[in-house]
Coordinates of C-alpha atoms and ligand atoms in Angstrom, one line a residue:
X16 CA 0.0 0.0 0.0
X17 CA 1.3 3.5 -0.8
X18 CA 0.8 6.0 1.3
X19 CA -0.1 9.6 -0.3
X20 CA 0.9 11.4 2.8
X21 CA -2.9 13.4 1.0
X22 CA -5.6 13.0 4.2
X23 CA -9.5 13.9 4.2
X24 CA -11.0 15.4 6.9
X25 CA -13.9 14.8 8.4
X26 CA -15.9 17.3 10.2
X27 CA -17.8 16.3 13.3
X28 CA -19.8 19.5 15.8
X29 CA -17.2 21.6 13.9
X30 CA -14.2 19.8 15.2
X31 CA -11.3 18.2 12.0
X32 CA -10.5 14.6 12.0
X33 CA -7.9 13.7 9.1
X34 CA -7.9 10.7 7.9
X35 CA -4.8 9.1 6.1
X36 CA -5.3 8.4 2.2
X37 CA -3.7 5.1 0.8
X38 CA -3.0 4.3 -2.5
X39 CA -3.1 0.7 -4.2
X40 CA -1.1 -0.6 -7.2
X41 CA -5.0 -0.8 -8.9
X42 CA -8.5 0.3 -7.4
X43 CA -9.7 3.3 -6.0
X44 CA -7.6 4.6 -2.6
X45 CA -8.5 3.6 0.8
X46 CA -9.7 6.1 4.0
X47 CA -7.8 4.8 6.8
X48 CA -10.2 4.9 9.6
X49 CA -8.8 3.1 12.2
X50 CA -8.5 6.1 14.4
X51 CA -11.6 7.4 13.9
X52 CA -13.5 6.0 17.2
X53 CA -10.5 6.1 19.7
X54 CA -10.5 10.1 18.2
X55 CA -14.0 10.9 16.8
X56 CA -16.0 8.1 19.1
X57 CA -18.1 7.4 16.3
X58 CA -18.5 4.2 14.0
X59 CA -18.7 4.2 10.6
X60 CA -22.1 2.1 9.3
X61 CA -22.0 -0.1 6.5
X62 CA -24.1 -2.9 5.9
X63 CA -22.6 -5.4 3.2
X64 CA -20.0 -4.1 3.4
X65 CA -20.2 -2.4 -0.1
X66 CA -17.8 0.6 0.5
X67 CA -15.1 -0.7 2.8
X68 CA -12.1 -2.5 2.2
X69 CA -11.5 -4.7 5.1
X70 CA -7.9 -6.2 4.4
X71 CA -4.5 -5.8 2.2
X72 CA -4.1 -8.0 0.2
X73 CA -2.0 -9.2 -3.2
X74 CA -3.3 -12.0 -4.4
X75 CA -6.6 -11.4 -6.6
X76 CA -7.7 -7.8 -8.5
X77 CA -11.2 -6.8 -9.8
X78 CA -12.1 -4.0 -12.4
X79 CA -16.0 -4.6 -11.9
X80 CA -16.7 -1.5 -14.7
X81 CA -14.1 -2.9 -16.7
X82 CA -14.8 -6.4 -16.2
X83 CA -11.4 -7.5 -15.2
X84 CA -9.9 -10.1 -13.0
X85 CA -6.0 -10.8 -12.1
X86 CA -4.4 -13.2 -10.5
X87 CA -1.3 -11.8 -8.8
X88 CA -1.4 -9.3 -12.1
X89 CA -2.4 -11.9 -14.7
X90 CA -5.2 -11.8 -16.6
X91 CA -7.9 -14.6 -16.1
X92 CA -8.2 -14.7 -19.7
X93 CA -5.0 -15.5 -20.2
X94 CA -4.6 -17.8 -17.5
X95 CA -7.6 -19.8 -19.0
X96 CA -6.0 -19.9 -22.5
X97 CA -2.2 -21.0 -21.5
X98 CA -2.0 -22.2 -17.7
X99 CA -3.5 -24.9 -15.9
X100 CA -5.4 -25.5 -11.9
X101 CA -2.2 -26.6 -10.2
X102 CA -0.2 -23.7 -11.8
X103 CA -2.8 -21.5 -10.7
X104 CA -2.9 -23.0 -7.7
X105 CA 1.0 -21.8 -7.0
X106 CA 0.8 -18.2 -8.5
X107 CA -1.9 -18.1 -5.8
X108 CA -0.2 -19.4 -3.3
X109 CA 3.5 -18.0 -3.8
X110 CA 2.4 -14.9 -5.9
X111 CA 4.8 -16.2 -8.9
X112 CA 4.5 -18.5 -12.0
X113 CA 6.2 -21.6 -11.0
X114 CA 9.4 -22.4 -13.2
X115 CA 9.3 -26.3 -14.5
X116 CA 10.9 -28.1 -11.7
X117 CA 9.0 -25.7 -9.2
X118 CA 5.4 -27.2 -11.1
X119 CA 6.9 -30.3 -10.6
X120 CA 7.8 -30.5 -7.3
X121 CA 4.3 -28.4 -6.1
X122 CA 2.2 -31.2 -8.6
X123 CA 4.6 -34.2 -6.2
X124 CA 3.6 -33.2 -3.0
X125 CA 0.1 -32.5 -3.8
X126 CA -0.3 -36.0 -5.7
X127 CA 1.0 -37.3 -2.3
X128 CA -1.7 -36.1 -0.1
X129 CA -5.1 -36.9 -2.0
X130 CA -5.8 -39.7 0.2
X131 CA -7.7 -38.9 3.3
X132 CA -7.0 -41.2 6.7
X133 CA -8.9 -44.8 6.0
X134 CA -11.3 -43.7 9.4
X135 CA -12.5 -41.0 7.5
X136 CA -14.5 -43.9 5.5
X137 CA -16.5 -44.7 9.0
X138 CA -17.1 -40.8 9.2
X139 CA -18.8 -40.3 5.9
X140 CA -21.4 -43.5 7.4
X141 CA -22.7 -41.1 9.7
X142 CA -24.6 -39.3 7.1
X143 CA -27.9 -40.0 5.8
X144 CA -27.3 -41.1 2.0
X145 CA -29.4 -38.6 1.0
X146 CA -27.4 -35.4 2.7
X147 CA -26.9 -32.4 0.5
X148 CA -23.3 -33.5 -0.4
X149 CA -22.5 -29.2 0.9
X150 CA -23.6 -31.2 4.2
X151 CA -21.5 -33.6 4.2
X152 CA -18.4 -31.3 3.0
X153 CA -18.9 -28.9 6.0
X154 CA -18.8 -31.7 8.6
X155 CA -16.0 -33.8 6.6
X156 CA -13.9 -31.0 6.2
X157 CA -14.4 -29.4 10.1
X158 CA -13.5 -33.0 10.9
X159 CA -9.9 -33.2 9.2
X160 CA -8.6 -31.6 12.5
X161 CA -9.7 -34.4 14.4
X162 CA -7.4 -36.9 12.1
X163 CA -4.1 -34.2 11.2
X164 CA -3.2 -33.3 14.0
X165 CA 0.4 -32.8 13.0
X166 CA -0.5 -29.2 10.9
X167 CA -2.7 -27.7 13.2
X168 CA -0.6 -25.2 14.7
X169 CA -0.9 -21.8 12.5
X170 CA 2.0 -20.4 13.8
X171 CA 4.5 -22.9 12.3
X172 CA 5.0 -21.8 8.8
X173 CA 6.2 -25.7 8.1
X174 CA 2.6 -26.8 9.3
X175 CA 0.6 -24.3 7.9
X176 CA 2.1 -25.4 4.5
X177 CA 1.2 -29.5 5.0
X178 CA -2.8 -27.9 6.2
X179 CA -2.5 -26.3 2.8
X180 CA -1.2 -28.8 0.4
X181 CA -3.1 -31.5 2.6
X182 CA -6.6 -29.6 1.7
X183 CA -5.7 -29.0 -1.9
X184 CA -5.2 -32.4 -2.3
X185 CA -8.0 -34.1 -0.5
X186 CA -10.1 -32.0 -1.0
X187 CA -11.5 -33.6 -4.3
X188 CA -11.1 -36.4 -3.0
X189 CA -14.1 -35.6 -0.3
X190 CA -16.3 -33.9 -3.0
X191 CA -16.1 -37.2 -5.1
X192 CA -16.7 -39.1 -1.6
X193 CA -19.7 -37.3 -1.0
X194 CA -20.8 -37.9 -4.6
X195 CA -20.0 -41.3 -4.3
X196 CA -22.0 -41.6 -0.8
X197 CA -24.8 -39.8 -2.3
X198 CA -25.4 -42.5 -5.2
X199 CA -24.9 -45.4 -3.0
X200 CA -21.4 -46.0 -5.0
X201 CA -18.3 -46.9 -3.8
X202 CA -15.8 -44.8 -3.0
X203 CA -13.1 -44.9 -5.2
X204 CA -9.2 -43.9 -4.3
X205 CA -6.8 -41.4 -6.3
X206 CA -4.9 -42.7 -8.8
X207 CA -1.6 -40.9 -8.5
X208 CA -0.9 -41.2 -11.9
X209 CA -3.9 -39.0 -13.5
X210 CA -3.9 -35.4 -13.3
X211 CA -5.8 -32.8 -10.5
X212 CA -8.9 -32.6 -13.0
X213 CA -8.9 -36.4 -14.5
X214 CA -8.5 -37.9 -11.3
X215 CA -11.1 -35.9 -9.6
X216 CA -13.4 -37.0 -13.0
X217 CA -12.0 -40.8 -12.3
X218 CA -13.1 -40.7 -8.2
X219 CA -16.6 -39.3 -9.3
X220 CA -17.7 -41.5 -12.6
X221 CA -15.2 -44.8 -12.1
X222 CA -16.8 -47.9 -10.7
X223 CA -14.6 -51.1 -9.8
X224 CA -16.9 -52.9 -11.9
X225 CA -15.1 -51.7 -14.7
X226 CA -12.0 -49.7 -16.6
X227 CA -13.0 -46.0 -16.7
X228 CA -10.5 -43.5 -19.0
X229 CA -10.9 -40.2 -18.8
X230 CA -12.0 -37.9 -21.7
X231 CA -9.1 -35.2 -22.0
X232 CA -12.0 -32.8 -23.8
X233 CA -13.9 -32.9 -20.7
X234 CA -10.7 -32.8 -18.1
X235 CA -9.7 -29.8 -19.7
X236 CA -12.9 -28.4 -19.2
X237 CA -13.1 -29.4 -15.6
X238 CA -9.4 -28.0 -15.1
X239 CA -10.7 -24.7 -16.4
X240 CA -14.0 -24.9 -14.3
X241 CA -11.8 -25.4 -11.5
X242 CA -9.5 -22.4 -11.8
X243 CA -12.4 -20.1 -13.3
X244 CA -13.5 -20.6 -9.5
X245 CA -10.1 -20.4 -7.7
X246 CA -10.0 -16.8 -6.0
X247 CA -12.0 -13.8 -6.3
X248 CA -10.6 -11.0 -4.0
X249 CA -13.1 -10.6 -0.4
X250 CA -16.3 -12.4 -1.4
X251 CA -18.8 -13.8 1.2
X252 CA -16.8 -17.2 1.5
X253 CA -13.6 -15.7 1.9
X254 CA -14.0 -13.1 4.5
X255 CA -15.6 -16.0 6.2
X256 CA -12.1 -17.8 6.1
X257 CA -10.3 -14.8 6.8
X258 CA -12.5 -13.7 10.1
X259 CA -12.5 -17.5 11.3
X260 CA -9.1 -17.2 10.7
X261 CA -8.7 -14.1 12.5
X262 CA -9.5 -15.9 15.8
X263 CA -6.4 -18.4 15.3
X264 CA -9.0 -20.8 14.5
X265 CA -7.3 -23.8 12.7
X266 CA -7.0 -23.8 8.7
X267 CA -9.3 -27.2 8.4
X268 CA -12.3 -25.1 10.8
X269 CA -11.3 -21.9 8.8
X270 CA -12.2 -23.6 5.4
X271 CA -15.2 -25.4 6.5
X272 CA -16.6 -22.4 7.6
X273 CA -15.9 -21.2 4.1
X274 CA -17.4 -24.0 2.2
X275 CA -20.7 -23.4 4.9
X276 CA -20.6 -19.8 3.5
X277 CA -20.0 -20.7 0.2
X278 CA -23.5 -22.5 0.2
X279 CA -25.8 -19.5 -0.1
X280 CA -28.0 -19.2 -3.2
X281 CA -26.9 -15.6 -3.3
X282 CA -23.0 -17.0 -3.6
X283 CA -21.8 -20.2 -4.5
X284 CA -25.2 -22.1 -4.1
X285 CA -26.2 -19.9 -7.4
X286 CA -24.8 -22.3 -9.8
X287 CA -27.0 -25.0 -8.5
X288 CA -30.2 -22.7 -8.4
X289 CA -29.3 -21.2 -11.8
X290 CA -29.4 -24.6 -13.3
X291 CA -32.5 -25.4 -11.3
X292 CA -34.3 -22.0 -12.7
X293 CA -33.2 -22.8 -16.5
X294 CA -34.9 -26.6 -16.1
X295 CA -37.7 -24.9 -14.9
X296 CA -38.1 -21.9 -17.7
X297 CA -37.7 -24.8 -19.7
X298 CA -38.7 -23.4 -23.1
X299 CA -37.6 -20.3 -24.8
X300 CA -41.4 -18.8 -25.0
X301 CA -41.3 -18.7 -20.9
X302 CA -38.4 -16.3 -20.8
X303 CA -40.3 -13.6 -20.7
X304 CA -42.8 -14.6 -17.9
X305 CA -39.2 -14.9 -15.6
X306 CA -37.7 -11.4 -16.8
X307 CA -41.1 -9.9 -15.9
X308 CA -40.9 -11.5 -12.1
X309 CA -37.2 -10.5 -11.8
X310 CA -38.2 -7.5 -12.1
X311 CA -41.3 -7.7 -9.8
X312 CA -40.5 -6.0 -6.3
X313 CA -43.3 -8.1 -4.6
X314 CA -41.8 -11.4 -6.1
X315 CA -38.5 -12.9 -4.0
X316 CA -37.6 -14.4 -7.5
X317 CA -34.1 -13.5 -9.0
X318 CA -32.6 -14.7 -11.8
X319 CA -29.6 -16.9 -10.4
X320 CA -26.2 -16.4 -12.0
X321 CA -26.6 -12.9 -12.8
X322 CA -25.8 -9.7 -11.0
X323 CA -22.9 -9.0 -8.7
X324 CA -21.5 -7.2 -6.0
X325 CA -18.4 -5.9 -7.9
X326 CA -18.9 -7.0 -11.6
X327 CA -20.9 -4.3 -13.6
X328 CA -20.0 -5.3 -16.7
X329 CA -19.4 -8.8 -17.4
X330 CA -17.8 -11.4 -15.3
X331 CA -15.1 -12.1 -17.2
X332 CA -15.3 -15.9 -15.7
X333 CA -18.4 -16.5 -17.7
X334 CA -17.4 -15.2 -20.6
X335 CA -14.7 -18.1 -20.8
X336 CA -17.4 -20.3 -19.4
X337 CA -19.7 -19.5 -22.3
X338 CA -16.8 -20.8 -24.8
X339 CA -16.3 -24.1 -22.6
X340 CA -20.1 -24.8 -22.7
X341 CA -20.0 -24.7 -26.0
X342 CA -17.0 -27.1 -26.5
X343 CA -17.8 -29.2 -24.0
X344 CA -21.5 -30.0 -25.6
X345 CA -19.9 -30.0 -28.8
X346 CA -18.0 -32.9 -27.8
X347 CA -20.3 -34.7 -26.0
X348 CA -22.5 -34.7 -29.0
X349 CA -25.2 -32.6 -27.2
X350 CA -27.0 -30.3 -30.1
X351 CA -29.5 -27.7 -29.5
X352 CA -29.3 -28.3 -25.5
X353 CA -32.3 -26.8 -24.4
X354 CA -31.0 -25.9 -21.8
X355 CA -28.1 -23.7 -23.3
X356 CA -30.7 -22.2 -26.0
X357 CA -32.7 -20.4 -23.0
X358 CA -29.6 -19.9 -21.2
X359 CA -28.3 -18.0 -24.1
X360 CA -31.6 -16.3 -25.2
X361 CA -32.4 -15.6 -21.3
X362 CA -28.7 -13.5 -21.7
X363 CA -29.6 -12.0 -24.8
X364 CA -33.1 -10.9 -23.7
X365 CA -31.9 -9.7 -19.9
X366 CA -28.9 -7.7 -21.7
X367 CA -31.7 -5.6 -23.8
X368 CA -34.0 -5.1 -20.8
X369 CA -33.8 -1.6 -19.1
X370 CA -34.0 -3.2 -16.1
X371 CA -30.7 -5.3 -16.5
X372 CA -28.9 -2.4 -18.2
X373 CA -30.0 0.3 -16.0
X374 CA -28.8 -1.9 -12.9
X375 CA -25.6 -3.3 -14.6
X376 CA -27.2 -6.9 -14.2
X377 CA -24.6 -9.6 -16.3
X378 CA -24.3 -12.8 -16.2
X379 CA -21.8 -14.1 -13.7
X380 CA -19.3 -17.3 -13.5
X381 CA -22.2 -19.3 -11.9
X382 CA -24.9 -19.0 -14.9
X383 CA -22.6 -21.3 -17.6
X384 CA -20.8 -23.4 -15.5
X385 CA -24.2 -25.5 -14.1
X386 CA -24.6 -26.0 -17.7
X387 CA -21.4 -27.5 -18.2
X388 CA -20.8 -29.6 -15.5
X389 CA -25.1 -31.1 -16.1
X390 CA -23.1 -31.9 -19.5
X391 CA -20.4 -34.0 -17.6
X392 CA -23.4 -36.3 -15.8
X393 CA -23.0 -34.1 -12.3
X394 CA -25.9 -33.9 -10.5
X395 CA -27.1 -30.5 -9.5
X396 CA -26.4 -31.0 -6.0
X397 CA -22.8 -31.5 -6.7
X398 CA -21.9 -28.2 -8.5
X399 CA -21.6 -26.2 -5.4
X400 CA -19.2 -28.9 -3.8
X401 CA -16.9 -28.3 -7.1
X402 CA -17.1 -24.8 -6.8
X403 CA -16.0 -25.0 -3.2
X404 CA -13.1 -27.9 -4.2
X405 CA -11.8 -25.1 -6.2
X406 CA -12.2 -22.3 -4.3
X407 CA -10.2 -23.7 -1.7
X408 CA -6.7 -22.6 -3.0
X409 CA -8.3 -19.3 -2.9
X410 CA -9.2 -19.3 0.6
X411 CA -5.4 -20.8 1.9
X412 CA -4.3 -18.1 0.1
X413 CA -6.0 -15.3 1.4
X414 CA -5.8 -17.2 5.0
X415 CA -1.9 -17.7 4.8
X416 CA -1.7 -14.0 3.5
X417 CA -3.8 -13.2 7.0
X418 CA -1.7 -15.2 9.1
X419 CA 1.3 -13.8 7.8
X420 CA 0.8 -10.3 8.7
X421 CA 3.2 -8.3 11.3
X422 CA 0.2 -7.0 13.4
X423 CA -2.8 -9.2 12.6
X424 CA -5.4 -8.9 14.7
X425 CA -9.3 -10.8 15.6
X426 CA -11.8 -9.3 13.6
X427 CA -14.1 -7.9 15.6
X428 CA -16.9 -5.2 13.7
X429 CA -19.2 -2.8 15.8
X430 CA -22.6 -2.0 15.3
X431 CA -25.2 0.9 14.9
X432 CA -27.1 -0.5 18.0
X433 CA -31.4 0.6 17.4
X434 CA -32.5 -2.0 20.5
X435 CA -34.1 -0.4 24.1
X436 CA -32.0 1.9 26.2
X437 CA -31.3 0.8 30.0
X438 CA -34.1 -0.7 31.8
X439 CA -34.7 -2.4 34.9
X440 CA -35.9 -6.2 35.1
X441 CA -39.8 -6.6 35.6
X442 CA -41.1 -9.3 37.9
X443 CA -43.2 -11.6 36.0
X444 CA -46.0 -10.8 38.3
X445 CA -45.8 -7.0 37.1
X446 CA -45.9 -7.9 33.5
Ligands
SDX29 C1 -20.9 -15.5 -6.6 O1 -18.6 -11.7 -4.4 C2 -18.1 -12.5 -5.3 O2 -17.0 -12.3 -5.8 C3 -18.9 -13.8 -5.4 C4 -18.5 -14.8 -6.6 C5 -17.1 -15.4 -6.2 O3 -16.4 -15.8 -7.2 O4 -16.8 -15.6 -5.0 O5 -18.3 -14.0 -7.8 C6 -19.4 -15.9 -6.7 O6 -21.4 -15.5 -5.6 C7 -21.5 -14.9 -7.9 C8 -23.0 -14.4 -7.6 C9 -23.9 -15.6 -7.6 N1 -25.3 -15.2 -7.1 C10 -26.3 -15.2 -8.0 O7 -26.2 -15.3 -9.2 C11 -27.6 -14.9 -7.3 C12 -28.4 -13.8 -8.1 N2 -27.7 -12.5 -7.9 C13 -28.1 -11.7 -6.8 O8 -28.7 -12.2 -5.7 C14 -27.2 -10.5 -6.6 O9 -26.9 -10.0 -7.8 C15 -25.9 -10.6 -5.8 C16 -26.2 -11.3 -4.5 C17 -25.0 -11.5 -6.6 C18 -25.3 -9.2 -5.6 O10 -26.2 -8.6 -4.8 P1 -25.9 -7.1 -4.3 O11 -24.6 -6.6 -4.8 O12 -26.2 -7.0 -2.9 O13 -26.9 -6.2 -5.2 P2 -28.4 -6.0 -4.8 O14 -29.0 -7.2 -4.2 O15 -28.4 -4.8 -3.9 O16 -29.0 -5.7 -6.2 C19 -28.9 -4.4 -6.8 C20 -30.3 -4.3 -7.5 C21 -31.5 -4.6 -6.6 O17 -32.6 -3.9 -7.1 P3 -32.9 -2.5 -6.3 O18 -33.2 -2.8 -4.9 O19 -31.7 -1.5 -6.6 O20 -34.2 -2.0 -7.1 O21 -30.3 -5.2 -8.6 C22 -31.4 -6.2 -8.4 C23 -31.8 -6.1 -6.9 O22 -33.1 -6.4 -6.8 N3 -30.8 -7.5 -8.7 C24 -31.4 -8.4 -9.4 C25 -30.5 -9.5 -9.4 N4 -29.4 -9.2 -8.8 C26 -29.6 -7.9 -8.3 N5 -32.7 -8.5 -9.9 C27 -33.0 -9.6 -10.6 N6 -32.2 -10.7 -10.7 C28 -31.0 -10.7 -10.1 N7 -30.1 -11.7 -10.3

């Protein structure tokens, strides 16, 4: 952060408070308030959180008017088009492209970790088979403190780095356990010698009945999916990590809490719900009957996988998702989806709509990618357990950026209280 030595001041009952302007590399500057109620004794109020940056970070940039998204300064774009999850997964985690031996020795000792401990096997029995498999991810996930004991302590850099690979690693290996558990399937154990994206394809679709090979088309497209969804600055999910973390929680409990975030329609349960709305438009002809009730204030309904906090313009993630879907469905042979025809005319007729426009509604990551992975033969219930598989490098990253900081402190927010004033208790006889 760059400080402009520039300050605003805020006038209060005629008294000055100057607040300290910082700069960042990209985005609008920063009023440091941190002052402001030790000197002013005032709070400032915002629900949301929609004008306050709450951390410094390195790792992940926005442009919502432009549409942009970096990764440690590279383009999504251009990640999607030349680099893969793992790498990805490094320029997240160490803020630099890997060179060849570092990709090979960061791909090693994740391929080494994507078995979970055998018990966890009795722990997954627990479950009803028909648990959301988000369900079952919180509580598996919460639980891997109870079995790695060995990289629990945050403030050993050494362990904090096992906690990291170890949930990297495994943690496709729970998503395709709970898909597995769902279906009333086997599980079925990594096979070190596919790749991130095949193997997690392998542990979700092979059956020991038979040989299953992986389609590289569609483990491309699942690599892709996976980094599409690997980090996106402070969303709901990861200033869920980040204030969990903040309490010296441990990293397992600090992503769990994450992936419980994560679940909300109005975050990473969208991709689900988007899906779910498109099945039930169903035809073209209806679109309009849906556009009409988006816009209906006296109807809860909105249309999932559009709109965003930051993005007004469009999410560059499902622009690149668009492209997949198409690919993807080409492949598999699917012409005419119906599904993708109202997906795309919903988009067209949404983008022409005053409504959309005059609100800067797009589409965002989560309106393609349901379409996509439906393609692959996922059930809807397990889109939002891939979205939080991938978004887990995101959240280490952020969380070891947190950890790491000189003068990190608990996150602890105030509030504009509105309940009674003092009053004395009532005995219930007087009431
Ligand atoms: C993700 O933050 C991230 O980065 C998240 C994410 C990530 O990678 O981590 O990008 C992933 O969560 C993507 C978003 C997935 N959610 C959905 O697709 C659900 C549908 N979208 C909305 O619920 C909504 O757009 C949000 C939650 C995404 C954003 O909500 P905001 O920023 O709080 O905006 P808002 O609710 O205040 O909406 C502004 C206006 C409102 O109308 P007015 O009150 O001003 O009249 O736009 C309207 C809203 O009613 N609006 C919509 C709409 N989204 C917003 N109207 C119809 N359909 C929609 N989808």
């Amino acid at each position: 952060m760059a400080d402009t030595n520039r300050t605003a001041t805020l006038t209060l009952d005629g008294k000055a408070f100057d607040l300290p302007i910082h700069s960042p590399t990209l985005g609008p500057d920063v009023l440091d308030i941190r002052k402001l109620y030790a000197e002013a004794d005032v709070f400032t109020f915002d629900p949301g959180f929609t004008s306050t940056a709450a951390c410094e970070s390195a790792i992940t940039f926005i442009d919502g008017d432009k549409g942009e998204l970096l990764h440690r300064g590279y383009p999504i774009e251009q990640l999607a088009e030349h680099s893969h999850y793992l790498e990805t997964c490094y320029l997240l985690l160490y803020g630099e492209l890997p060179t060849a031996a570092q990709m090979v020795d960061f791909e090693n000792r994740v391929t080494n970790h994507t078995m979970v401990h055998e018990q966890m096997h009795n722990f997954f029995r627990g479950f009803r088979r028909d648990s959301h498999p988000m369900a079952t991810m919180v509580g598996v996930v919460g639980a891997m403190s109870a079995f790695y004991h060995d990289s629990l302590d945050i403030n050993d850099p050494w362990q904090r780095e096992v906690a990291a690979i170890r949930m990297i690693a495994k943690l496709p290996t729970i998503a395709a356990m709970a898909y597995k558990y769902s279906i009333g399937q086997p599980f079925v154990y990594p096979k070190n010698s596919l790749d991130y994206a095949g193997n997690f394809l392998h542990m979700c679709f092979s059956v020991p009945a038979e040989d299953y090979v992986v389609n590289p088309v569609l483990s491309k497209a699942m690599d892709r999916i996976m980094m599409l969804h690997a980090d996106h600055e402070q969303n709901a999910s990861t200033s869920t990590v980040r204030l969990a973390g903040s309490s010296g929680a441990n990293p397992f409990a600090c992503i769990a809490a994450g992936i419980a975030c994560l679940w909300g329609p109005a975050h990473g349960g969208a991709n689900q719900a988007c899906l779910e709305m498109l099945r039930e438009i169903g035809t073209v002809d209806r679109i309009p009957e849906y556009i009409r009730r988006a816009k209906d204030k006296d109807d809860p309904f909105r249309l999932m996988g559009f709109g965003h906090r930051v993005y007004k313009n469009f999410d560059p993630r499902a622009k690149v998702m668009k492209e997949s879907a198409d690919e993807v469905l080409e492949l598999l042979g699917v012409h005419n989806n119906p599904t993708l025809q109202v997906a795309k005319e919903l988009e067209r007729i949404a983008l022409e709509d005053d409504y959309f426009v005059s609100k800067k509604l797009y589409p965002n990551v989560d309106f393609y990618s349901g379409i996509i992975l439906d393609a692959m033969g996922f059930p809807t219930a397990m889109f939002t357990p891939i979205f939080a598989l991938s978004r887990t490098v995101g959240w280490i990253a952020q969380w070891k950026e947190m950890i790491g900081e000189k003068n990190q402190k608990i996150g602890r927010p105030r509030q504009l209280y509105v309940g009674p004033a003092n009053r004395d208790y009532v005995d219930v006889r007087h009431r």
